[in-house]
CSV table of C-alpha atoms (C1' of nucleotides) in Angstrom, one decimal:
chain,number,residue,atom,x,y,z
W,1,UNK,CA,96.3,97.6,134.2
W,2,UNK,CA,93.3,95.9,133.2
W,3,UNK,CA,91.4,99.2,131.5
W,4,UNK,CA,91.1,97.6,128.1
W,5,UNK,CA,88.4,100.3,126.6
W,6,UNK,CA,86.2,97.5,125.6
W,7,UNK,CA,84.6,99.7,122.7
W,8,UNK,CA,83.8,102.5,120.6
W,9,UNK,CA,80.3,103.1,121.4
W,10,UNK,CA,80.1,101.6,124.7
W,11,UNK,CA,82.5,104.1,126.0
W,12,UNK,CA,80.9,107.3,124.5
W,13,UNK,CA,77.7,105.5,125.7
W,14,UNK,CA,76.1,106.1,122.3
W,15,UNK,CA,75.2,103.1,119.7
W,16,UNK,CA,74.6,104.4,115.8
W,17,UNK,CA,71.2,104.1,114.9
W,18,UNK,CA,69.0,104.5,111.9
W,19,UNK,CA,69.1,108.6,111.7
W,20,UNK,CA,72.4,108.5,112.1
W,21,UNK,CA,72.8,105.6,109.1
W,22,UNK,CA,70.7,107.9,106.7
W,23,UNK,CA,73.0,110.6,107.3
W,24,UNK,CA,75.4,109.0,106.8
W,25,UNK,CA,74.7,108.0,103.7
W,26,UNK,CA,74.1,111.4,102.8
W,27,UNK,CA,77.5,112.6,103.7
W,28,UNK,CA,79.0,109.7,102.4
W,29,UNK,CA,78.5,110.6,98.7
W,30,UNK,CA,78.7,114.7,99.3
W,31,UNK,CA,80.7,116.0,102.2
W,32,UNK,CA,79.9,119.4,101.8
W,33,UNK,CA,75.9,118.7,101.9
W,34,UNK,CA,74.7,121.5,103.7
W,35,UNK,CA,73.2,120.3,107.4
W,36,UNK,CA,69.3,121.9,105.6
W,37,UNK,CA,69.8,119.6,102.7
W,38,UNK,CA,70.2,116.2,105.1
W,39,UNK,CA,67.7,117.8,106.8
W,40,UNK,CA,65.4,117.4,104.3
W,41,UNK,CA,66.5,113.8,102.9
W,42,UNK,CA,65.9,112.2,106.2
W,43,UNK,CA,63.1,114.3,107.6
W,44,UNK,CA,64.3,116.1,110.9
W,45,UNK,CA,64.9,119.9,111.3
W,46,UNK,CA,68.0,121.1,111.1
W,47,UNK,CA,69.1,120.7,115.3
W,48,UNK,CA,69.0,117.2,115.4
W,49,UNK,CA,70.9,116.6,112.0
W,50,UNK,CA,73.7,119.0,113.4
W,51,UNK,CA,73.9,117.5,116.7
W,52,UNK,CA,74.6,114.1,115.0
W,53,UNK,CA,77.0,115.0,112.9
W,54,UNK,CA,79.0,116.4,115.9
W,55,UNK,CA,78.4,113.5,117.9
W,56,UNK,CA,79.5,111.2,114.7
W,57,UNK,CA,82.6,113.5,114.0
W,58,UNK,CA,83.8,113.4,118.2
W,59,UNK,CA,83.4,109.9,118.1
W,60,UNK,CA,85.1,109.1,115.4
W,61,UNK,CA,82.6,107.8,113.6
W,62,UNK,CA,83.2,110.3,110.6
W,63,UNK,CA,86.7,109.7,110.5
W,64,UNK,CA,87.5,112.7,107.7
W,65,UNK,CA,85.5,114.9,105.2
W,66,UNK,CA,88.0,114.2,102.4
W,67,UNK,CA,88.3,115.9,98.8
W,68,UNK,CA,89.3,113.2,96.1
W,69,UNK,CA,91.2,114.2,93.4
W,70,UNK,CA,91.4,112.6,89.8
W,71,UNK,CA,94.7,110.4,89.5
W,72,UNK,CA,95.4,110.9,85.9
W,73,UNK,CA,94.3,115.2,86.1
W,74,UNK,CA,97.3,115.9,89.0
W,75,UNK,CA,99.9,113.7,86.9
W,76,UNK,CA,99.3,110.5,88.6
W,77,UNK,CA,98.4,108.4,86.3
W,78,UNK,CA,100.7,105.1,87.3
W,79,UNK,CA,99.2,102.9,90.1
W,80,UNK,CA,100.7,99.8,91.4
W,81,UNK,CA,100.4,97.2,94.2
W,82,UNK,CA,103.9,96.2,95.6
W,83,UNK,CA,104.4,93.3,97.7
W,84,UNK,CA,107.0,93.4,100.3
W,85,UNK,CA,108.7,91.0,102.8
W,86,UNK,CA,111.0,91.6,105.0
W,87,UNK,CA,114.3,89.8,105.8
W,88,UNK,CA,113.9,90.0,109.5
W,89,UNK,CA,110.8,90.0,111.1
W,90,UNK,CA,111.3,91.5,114.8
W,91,UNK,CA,109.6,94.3,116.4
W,92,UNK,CA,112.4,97.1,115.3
W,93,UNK,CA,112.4,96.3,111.4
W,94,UNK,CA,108.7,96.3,111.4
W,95,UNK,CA,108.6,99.4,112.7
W,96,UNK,CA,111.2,101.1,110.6
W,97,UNK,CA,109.4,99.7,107.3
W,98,UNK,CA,106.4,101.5,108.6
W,99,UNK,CA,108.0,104.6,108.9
W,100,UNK,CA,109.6,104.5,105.7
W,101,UNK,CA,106.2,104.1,104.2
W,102,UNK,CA,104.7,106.4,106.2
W,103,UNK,CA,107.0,109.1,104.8
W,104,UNK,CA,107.1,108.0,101.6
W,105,UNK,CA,104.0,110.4,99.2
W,106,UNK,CA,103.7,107.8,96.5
W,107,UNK,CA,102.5,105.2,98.8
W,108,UNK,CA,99.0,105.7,99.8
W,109,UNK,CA,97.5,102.9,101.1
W,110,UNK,CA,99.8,100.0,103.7
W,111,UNK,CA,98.4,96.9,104.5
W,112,UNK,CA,99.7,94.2,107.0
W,113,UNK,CA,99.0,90.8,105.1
W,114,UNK,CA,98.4,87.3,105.4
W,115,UNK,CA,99.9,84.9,103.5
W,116,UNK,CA,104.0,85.2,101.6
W,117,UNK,CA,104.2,88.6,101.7
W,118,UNK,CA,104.0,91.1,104.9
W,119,UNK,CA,102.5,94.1,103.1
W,120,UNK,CA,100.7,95.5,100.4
W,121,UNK,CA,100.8,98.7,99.1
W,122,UNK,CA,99.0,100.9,96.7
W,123,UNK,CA,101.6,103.1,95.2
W,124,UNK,CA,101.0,106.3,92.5
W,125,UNK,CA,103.3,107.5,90.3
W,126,UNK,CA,103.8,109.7,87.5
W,127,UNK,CA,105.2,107.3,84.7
W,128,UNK,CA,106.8,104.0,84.8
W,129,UNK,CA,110.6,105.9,85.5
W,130,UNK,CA,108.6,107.4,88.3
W,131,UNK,CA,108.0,104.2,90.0
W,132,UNK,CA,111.2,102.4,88.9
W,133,UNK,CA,112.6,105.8,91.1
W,134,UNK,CA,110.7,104.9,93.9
W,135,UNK,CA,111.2,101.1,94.0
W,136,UNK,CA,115.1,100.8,93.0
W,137,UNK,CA,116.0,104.7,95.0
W,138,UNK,CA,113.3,104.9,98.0
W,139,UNK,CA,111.9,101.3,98.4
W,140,UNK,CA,114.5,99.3,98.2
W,141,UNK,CA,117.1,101.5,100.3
W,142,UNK,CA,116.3,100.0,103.4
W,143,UNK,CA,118.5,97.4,104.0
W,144,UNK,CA,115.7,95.2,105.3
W,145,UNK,CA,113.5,94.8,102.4
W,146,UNK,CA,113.5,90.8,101.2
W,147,UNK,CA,111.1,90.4,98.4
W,148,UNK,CA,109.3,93.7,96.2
W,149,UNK,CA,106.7,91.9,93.9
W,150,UNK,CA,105.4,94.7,91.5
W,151,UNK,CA,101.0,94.4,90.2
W,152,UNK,CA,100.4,97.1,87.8
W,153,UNK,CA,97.0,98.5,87.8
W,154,UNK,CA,95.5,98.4,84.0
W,155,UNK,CA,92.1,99.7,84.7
W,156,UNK,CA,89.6,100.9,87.1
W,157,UNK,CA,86.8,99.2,87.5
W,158,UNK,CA,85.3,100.3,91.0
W,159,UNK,CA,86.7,103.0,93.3
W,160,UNK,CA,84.2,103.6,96.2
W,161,UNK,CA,84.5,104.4,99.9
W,162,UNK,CA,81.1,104.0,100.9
W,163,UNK,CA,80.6,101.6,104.2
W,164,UNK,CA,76.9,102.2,104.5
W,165,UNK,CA,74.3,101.5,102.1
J,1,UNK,CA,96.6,121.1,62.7
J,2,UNK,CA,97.9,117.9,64.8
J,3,UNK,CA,94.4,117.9,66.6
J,4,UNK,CA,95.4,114.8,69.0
J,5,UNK,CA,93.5,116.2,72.2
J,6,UNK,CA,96.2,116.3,73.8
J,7,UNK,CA,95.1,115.9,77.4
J,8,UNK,CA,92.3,117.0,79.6
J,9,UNK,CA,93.8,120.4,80.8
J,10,UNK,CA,94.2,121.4,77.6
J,11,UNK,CA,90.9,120.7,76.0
J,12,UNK,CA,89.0,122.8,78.8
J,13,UNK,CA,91.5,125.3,77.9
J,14,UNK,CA,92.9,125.3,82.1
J,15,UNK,CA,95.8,124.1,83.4
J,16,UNK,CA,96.3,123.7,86.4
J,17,UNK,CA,98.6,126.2,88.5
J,18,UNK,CA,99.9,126.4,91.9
J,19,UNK,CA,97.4,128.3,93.5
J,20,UNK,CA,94.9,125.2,92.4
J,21,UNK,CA,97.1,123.2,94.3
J,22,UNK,CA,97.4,125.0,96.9
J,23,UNK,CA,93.8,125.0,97.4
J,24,UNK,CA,93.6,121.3,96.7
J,25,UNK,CA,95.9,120.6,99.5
J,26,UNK,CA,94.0,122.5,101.9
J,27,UNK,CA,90.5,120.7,100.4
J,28,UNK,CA,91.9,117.4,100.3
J,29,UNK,CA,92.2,117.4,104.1
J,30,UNK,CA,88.9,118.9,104.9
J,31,UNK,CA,86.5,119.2,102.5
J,32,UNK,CA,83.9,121.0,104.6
J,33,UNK,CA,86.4,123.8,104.4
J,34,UNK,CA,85.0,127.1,104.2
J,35,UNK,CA,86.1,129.3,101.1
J,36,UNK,CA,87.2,132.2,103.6
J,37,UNK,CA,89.3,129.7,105.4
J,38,UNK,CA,91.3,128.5,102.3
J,39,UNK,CA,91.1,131.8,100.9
J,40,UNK,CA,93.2,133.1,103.9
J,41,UNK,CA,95.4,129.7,103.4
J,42,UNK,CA,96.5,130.2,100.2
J,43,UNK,CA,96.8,134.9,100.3
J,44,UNK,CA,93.8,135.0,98.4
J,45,UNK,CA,90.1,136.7,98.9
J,46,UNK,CA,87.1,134.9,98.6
J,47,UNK,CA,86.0,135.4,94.9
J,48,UNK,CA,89.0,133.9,92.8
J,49,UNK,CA,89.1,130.8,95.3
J,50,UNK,CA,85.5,130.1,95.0
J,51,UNK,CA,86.1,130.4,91.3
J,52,UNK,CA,88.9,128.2,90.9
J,53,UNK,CA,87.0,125.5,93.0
J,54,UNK,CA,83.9,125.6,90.8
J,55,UNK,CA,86.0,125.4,87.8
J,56,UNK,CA,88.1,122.2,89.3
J,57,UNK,CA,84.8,120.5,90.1
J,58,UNK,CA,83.8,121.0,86.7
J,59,UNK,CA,86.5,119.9,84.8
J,60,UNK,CA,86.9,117.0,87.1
J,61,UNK,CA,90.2,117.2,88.9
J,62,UNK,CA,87.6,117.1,91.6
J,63,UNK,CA,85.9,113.8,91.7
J,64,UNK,CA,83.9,113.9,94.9
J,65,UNK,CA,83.7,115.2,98.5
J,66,UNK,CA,83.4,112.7,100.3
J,67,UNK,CA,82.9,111.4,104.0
J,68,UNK,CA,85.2,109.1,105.2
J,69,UNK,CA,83.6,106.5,107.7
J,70,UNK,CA,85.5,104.3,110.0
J,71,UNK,CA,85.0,100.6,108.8
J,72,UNK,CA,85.0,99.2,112.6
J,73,UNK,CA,82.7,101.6,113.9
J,74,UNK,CA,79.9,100.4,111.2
J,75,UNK,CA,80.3,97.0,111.9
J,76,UNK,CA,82.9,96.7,108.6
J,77,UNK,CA,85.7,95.1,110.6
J,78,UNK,CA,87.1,92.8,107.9
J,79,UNK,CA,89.2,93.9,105.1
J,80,UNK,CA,90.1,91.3,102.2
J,81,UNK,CA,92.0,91.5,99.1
J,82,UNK,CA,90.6,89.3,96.3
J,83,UNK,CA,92.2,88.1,93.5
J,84,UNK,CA,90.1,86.5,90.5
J,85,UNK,CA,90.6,85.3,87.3
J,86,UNK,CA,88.1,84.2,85.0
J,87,UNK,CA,87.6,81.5,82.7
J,88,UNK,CA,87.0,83.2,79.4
J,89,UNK,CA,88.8,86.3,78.6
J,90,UNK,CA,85.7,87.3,76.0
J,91,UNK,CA,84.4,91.0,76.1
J,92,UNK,CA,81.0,90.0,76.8
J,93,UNK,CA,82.5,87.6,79.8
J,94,UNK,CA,84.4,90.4,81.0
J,95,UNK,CA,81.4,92.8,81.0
J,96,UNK,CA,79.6,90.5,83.2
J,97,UNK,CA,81.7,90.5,85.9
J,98,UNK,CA,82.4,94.4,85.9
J,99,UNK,CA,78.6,94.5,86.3
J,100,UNK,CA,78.4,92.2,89.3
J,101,UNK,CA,81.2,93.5,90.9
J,102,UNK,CA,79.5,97.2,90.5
J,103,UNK,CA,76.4,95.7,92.5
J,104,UNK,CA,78.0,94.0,95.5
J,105,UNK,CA,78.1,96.4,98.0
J,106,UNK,CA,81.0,94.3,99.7
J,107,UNK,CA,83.6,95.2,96.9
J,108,UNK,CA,84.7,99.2,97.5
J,109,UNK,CA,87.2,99.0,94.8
J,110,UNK,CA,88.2,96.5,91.8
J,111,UNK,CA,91.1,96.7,89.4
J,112,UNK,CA,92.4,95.2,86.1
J,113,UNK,CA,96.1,94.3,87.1
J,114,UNK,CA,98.9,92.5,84.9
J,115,UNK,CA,99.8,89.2,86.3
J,116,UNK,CA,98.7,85.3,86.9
J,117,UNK,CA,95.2,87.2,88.0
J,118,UNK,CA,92.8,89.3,85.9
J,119,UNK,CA,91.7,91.3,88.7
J,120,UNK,CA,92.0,92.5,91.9
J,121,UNK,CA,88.9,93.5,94.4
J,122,UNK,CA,89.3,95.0,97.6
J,123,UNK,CA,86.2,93.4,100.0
J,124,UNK,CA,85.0,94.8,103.0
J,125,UNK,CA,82.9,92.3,105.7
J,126,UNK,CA,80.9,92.3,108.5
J,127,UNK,CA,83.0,89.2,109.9
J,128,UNK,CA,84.6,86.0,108.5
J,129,UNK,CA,81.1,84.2,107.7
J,130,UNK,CA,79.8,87.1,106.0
J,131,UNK,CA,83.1,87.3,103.6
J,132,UNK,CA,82.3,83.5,103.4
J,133,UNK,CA,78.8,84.3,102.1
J,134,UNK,CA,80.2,86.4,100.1
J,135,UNK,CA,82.7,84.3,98.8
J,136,UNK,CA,80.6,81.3,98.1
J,137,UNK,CA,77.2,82.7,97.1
J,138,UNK,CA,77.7,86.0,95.0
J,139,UNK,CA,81.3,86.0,93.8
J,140,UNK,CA,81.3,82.4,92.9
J,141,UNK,CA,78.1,82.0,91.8
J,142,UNK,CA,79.5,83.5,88.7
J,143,UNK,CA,79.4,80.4,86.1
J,144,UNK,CA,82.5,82.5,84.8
J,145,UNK,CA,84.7,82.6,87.7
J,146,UNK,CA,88.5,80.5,87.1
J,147,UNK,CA,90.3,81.4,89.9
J,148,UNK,CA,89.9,83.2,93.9
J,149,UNK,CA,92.4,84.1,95.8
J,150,UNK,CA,91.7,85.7,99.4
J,151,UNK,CA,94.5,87.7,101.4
J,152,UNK,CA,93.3,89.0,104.2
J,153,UNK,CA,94.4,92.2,106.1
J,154,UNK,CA,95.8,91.8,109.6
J,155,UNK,CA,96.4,95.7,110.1
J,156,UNK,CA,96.2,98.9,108.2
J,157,UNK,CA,99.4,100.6,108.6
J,158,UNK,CA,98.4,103.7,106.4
J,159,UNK,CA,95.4,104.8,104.6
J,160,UNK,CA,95.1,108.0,102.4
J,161,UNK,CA,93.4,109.6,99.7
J,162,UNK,CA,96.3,112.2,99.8
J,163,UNK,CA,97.7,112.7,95.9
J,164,UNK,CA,98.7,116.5,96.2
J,165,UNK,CA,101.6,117.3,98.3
B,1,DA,C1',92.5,137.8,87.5
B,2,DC,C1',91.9,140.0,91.5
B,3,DT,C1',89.6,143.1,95.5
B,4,DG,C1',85.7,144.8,98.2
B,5,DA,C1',81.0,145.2,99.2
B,6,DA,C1',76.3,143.6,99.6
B,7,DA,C1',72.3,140.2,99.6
B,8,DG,C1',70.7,136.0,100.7
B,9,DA,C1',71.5,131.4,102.8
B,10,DC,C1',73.4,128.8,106.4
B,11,DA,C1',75.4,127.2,110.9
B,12,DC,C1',74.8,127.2,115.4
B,13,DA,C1',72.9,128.3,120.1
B,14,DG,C1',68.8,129.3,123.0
B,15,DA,C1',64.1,128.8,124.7
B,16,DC,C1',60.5,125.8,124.5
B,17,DT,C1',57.3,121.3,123.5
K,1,DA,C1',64.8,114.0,121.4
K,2,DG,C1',62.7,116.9,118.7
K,3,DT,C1',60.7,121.8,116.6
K,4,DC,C1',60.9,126.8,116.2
K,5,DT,C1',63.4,131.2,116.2
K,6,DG,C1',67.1,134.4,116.1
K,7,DT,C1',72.1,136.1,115.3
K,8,DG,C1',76.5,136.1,113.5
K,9,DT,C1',79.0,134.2,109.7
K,10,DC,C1',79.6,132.4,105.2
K,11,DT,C1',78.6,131.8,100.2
K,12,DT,C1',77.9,133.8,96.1
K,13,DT,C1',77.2,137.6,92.9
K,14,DC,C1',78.3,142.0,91.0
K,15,DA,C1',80.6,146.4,90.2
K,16,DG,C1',85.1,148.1,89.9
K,17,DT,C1',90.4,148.0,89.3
DNA sequence: ACTGAAAGACACAGACT
DNA sequence: AGTCTGTGTCTTTCAGT
């Protein structure tokens, strides 16, 4: 007992610091920046820059070099945020909600929330039958689901993922 | 005749096929994929995938490459959903609020959405004062500003950029 | 639209400051 | 920790099918 790993860093023994911020924010914006290019935007040679990035990517720091793909171009033009609650709030029904939504493709984002609800998600769909499909046929299946409250996304205003600025 | 554009693929003269998919799927997952590696993916050589990437990015079905950071590891530990409505429902009103929003770092995404609420942000934080700060002295400040409403995220049960399957 | 080859650029490891 | 240098691999273009 007792070995709570008290932290990211402390454990790998190595803090972020301003090299690895500018990098960073390099990487941030264009994932497949070659190493020469960061290179040259923060003013190292190459070595450094690469070594950093491997450190960054073992620690977890970079968590994923993602592609994003336009919602409307792949037929994906619906997005929604669903409020759930669940009738019985115990360890088991939790964790089958989470699986559900885990297996579920339209839902890409699953928060646990404060407040009426117990989650928020951010679902995508193709059209409006799309997501009446998902919510009356895949949603609301399990037997444990007490309240669905249905936001539809009008417009996009902002749609960033950068941390570090 | 009939010359309603009828949707993005078709104006740029490319739809999209399976083989785009298939090299979406493997891109979407790591974007620091090398062509040779998706090429042997997807039964292909390296020409017609390199190609077919290019002409994605330019038509836009790609948006970005982008590095994912984790938010705890830079000191981003607090995630807050952020309902607000405002008091005038003018263009120019409206406008000025996009604008902020686009400026405060805090806010990584912000939505239009039907409902009691004219939009929704998503707000990351440092800690509970900073999202306080935030709060009080640049959302509010806002002479325009009707309603906030802060639910906060307890836990992220899942988190994906994911919309090609 | 694809394959295969060929030139230039890059990633990555080593020796050194 | 960093720069410099070298080798194998990859990107990118071009001729051919």
């Amino acid at each position: 007992m007792a070995k709570l790993a008290k932290k990211e860093e402390s454990t790998s023994g190595h803090s972020i610091d301003e090299k690895d911020l500018a990098i960073l924010r390099v990487l941030q914006q264009n994932a497949r920046a070659t190493v020469k290019e960061i290179a040259d935007a923060v003013h190292l040679s190459t070595t450094p820059v690469h070594e950093r990035i491997k450190r960054m990517e073992e620690s977890g720091v970079i968590r994923q070099y993602a592609t994003l793909v336009d919602h409307s171009k792949v037929k994906k033009g619906l997005m929604v945020i669903c409020y759930v609650s669940l009738k019985q709030h115990n360890k088991n029904a939790g964790a089958r909600f989470i699986k559900l939504v885990q297996e579920l493709n339209e839902v890409i984002e699953c928060y646990n929330i404060s407040g009426e609800f117990d989650f928020m998600l951010k679902v995508v769909a193709e059209s409006m039958d799309a997501y009446y499909d998902f919510h009356v046929n895949k949603l609301s299946q399990s037997e444990n689901i007490g309240h669905v409250q249905s936001v539809f996304v009008m417009g996009i205003i902002k749609q960033t993922h950068v941390l570090v600025h």
